[in-house]
CSV table of C-alpha atoms and ligand atoms in Angstrom, one decimal:
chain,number,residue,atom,x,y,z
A,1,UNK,CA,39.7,99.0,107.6
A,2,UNK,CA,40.3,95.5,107.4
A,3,UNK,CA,43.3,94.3,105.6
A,4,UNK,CA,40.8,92.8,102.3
A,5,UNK,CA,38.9,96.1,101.9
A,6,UNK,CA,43.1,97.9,101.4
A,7,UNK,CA,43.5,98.0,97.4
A,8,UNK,CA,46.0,95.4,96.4
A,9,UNK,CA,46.1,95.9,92.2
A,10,UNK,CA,48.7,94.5,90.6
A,11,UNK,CA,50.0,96.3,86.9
A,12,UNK,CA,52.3,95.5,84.4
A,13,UNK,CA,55.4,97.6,83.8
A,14,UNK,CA,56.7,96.8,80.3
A,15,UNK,CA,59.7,98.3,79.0
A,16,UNK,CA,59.5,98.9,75.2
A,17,UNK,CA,62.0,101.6,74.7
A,18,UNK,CA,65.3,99.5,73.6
A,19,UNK,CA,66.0,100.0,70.0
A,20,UNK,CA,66.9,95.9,69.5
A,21,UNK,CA,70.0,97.0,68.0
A,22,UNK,CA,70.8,93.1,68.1
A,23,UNK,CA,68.1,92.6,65.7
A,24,UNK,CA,69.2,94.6,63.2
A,25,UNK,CA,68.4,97.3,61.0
A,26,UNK,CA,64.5,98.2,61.1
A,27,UNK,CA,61.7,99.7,63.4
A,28,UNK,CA,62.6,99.4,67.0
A,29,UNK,CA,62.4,96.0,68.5
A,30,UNK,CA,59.0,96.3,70.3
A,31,UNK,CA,57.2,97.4,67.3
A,32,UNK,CA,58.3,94.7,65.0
A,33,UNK,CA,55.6,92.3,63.5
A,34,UNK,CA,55.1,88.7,64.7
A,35,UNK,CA,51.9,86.9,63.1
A,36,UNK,CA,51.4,90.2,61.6
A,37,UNK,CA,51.3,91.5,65.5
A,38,UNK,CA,53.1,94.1,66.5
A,39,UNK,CA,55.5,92.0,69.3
A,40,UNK,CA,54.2,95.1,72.2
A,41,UNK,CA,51.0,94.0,71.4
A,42,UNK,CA,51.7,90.3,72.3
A,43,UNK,CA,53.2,91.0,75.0
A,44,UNK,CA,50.6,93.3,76.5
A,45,UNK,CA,48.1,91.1,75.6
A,46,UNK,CA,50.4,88.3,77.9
A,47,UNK,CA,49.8,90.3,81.0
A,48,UNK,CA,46.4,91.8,80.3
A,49,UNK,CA,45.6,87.8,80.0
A,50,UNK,CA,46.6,87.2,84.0
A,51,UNK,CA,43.2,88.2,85.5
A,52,UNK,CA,45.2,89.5,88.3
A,53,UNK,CA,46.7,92.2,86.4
A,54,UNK,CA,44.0,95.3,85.9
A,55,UNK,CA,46.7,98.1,84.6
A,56,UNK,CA,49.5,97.6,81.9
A,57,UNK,CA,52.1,100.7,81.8
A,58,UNK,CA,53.8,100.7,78.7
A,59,UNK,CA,57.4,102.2,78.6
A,60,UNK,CA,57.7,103.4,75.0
A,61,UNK,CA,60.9,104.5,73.0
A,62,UNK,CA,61.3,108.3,74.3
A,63,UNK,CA,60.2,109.8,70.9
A,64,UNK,CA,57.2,106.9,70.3
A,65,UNK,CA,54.5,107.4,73.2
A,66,UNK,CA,51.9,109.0,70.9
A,67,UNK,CA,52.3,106.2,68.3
A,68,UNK,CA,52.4,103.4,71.0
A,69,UNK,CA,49.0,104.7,72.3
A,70,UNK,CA,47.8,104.8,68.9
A,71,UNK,CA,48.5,101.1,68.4
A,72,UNK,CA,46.9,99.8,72.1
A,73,UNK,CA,44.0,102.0,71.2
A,74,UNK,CA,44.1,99.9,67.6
A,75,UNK,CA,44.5,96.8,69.4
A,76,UNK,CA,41.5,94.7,71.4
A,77,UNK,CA,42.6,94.0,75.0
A,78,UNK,CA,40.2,92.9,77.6
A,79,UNK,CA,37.8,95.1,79.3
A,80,UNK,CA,38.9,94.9,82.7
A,81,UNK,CA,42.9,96.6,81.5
A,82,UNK,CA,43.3,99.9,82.2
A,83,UNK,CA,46.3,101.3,80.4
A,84,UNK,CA,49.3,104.3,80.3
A,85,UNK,CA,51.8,104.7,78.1
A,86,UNK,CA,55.1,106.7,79.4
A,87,UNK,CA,58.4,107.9,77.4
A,88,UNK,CA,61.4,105.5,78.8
A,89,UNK,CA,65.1,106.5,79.0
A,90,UNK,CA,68.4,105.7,77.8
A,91,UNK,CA,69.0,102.0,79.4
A,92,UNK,CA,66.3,99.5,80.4
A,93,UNK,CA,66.7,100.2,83.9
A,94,UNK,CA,65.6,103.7,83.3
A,95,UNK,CA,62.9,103.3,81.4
A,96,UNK,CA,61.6,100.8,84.2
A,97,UNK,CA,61.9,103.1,86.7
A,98,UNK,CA,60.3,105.7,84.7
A,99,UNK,CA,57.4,103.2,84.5
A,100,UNK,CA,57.6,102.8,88.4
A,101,UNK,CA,57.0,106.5,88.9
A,102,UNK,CA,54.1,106.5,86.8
A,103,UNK,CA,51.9,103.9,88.9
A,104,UNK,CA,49.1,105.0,90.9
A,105,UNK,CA,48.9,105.0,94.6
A,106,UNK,CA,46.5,102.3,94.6
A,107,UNK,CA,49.2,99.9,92.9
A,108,UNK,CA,50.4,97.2,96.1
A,109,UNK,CA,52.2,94.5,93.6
A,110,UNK,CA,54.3,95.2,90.4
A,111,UNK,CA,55.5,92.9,87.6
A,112,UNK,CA,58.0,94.1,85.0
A,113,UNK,CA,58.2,92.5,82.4
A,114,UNK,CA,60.2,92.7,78.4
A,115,UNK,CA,58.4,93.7,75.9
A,116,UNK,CA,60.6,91.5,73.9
A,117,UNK,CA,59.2,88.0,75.6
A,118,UNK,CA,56.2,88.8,73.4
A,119,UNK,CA,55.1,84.9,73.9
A,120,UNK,CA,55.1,84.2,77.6
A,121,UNK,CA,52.1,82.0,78.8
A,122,UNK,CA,49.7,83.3,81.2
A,123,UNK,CA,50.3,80.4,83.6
A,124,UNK,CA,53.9,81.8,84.1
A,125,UNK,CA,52.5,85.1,84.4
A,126,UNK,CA,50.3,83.9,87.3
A,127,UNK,CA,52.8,81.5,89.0
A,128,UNK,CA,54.9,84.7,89.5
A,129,UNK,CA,51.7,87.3,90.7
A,130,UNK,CA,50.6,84.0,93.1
A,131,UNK,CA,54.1,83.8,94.3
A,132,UNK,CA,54.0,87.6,95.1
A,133,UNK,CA,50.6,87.7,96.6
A,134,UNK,CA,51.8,84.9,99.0
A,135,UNK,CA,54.6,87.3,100.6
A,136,UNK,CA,57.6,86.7,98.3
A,137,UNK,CA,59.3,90.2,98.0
A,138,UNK,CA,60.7,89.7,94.7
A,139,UNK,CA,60.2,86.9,92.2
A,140,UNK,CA,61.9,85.3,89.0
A,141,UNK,CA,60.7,82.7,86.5
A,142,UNK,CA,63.6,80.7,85.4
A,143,UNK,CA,64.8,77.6,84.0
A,144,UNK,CA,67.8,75.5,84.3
A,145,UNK,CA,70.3,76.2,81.2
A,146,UNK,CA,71.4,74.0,78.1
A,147,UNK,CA,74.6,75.0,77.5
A,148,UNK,CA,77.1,74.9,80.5
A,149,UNK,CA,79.0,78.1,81.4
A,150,UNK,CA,82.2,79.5,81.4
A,151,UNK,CA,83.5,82.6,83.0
A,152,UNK,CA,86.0,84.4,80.9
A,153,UNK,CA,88.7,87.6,80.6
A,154,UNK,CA,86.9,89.2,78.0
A,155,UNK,CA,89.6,90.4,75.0
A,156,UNK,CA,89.6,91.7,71.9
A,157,UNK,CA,86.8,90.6,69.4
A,158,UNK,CA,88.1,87.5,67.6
A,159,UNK,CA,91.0,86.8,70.3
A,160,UNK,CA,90.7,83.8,72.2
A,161,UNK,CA,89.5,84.8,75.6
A,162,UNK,CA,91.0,82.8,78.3
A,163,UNK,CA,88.7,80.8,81.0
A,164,UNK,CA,88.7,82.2,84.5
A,165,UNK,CA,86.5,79.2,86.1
A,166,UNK,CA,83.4,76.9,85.1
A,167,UNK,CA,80.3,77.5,87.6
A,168,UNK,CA,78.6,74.1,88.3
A,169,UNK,CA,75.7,74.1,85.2
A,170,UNK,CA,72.8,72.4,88.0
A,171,UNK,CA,73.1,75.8,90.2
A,172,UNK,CA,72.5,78.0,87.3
A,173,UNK,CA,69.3,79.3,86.2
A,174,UNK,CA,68.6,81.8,83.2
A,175,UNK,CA,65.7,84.3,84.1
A,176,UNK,CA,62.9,85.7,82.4
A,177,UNK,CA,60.3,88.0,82.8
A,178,UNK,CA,57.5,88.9,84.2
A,179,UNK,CA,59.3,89.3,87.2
A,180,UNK,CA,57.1,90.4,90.1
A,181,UNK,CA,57.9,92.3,93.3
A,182,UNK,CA,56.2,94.1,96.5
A,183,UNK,CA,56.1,97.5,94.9
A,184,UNK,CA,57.8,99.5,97.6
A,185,UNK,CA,60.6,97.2,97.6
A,186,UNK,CA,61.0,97.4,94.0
A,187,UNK,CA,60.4,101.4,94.3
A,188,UNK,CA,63.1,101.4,96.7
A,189,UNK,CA,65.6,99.6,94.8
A,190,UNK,CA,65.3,101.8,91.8
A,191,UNK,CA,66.0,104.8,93.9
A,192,UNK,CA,69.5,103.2,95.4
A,193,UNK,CA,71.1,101.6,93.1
A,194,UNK,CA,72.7,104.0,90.8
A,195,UNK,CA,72.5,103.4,86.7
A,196,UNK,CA,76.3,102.7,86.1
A,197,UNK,CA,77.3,101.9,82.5
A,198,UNK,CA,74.4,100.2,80.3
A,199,UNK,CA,72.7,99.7,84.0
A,200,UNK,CA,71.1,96.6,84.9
A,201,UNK,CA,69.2,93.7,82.6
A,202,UNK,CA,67.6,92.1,85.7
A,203,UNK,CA,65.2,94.2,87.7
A,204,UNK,CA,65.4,91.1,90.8
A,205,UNK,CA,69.4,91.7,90.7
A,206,UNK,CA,68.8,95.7,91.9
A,207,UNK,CA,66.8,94.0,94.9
A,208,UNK,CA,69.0,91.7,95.3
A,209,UNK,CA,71.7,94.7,96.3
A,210,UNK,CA,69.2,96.0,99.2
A,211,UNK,CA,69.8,92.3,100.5
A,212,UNK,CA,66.3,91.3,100.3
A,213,UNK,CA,65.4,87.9,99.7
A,214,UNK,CA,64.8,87.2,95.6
A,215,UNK,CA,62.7,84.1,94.7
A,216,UNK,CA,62.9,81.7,91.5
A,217,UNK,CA,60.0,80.2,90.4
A,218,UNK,CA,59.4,77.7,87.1
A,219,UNK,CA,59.7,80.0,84.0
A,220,UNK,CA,58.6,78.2,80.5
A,221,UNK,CA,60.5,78.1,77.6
A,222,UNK,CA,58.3,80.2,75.3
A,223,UNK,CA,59.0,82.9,77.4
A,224,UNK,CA,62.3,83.6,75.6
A,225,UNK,CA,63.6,86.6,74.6
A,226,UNK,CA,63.4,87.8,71.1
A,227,UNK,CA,66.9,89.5,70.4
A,228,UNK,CA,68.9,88.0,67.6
A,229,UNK,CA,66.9,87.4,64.1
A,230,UNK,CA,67.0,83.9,64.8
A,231,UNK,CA,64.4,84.4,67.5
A,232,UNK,CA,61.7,85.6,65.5
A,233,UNK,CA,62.2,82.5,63.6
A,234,UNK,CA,61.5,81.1,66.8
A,235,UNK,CA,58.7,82.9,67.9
A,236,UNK,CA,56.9,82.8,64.3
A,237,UNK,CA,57.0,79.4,64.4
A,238,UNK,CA,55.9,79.0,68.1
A,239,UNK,CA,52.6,81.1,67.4
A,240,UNK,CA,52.3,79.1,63.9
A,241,UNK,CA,52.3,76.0,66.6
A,242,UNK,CA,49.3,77.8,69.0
A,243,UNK,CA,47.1,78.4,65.7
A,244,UNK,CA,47.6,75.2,64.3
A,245,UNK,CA,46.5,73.8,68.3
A,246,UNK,CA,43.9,76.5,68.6
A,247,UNK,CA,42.0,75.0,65.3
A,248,UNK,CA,41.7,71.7,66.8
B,301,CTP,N1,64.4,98.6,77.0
B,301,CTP,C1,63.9,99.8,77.4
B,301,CTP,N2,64.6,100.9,77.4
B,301,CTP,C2,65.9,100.9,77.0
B,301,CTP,C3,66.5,99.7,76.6
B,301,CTP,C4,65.7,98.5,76.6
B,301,CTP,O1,62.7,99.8,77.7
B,301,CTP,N3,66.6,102.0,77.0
B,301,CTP,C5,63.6,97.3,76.9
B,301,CTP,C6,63.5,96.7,75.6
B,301,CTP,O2,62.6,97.5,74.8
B,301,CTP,C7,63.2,95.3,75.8
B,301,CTP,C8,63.7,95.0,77.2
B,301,CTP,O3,64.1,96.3,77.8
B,301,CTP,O4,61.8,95.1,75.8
B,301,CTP,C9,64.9,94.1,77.2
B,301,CTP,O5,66.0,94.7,76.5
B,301,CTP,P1,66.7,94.1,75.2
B,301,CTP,O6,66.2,92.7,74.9
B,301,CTP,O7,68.2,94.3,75.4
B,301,CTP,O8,66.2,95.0,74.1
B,301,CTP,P2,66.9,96.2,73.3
B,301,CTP,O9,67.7,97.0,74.3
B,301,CTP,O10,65.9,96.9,72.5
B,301,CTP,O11,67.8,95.3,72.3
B,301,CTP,P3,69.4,95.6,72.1
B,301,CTP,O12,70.1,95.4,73.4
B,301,CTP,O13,69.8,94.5,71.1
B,301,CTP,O14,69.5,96.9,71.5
B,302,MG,MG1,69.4,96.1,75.3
């Protein structure tokens, strides 16, 4: 069999099953409305857009599967997306891998990515599945930060916390999601690196602790992360922007 004829799918994993206790009070984070949209439902849409991507796994709070079904089957995606919808766990990193060990065999390349970046273009999405499809192992959408850093000895809340050092801001990058990876490396990261604590926010950091090479590649800055209420000011008025364009 020559290397073309081997299945080489690429699927989604979306975590969904955080509570967005940062947020505030109300339904959990990935079921909240934007434009009237449940925010899961952007952000499946946002990977079922990638014509690259042919299966979305949704990671849903651990009570929520049946209702998160419910609302894809409500919701028009394209044809061409197959989906699954899996209970997730306690942190983030565990509900990932819980969406890892529910891809088929057929699955070569895998992007995770947060349910709450509901408004990621698909342009980022297929910068990251290119980058993957050329060889990188693991790969990060980014962008160079604002605000310049500073490392501090955390205290008590309200104490002044004193500085430890200030990283030079031109080497820093925030990252984003979707973040794409060679699914056995990603696999095998998930099965050595222990959850510890709250367990890890970055997927590319677990690879990073096998000591395989981790890319970074142009992220966009509507692929932000909805977690304080501010950001859904944000994000309403980013898709009130795309309507007002779309109607041109
Ligand atoms: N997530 C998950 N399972 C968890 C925790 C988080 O699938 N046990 C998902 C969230 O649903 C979200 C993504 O991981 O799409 C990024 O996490 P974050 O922004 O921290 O969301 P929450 O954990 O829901 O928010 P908070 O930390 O404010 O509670
Ligand atoms: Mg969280």
């Amino acid at each position: 069999m020559s290397d073309q004829s081997l299945p080489r799918r690429t699927a989604a994993v979306i975590p969904a099953a955080g509570r967005g206790v940062r947020l505030g009070p109300g339904a959990p984070k990935a079921l909240r409305a934007l434009g009237g949209t449940p925010m899961l439902v952007h952000a499946v849409r946002a990977m079922a857009a990638s014509r690259q991507v042919s299966l979305v796994v949704v990671v849903a709070p651990p009570d929520g599967a049946h209702g998160v079904r419910y609302l894809l089957d409500e919701h028009a995606l394209p044809e061409r997306t197959e989906f699954l919808v899996v209970p997730g766990g306690e942190t983030r990193q565990e509900s990932v891998k819980l969406g890892l060990d529910a891809l088929p065999a057929d699955v070569s390349a895998v992007l995770v990515h947060d349910a709450a970046r509901p408004l990621v273009p698909v342009d980022t999405v297929d910068a990251v599945v290119e980058a993957v499809r050329a060889g990188a192992l693991a790969v990060v959408p980014a962008l160079p930060l604002a605000d310049t850093v500073k490392e501090v000895e955390p205290g008590a809340p309200g104490e002044p916390e004193p500085v430890l050092s200030t990283p030079v801001r031109s080497r820093l990058r925030a990252v984003q999601t979707p973040q794409g990876f060679d699914r056995d490396t990603l696999v095998r990261a998930h099965e050595r690196v222990a959850v510890s604590g709250e367990g890890a926010t970055d997927d590319a950091g677990l690879v990073e602790q096998l000591g395989a090479p981790v890319v970074v590649v142009p992220g966009h800055e509507e692929a932000f992360k909805v977690t304080r209420p501010l950001d859904l000011v944000l994000a309403e008025a980013v898709l009130a922007r795309r309507r007002a364009n779309d109607a041109f």
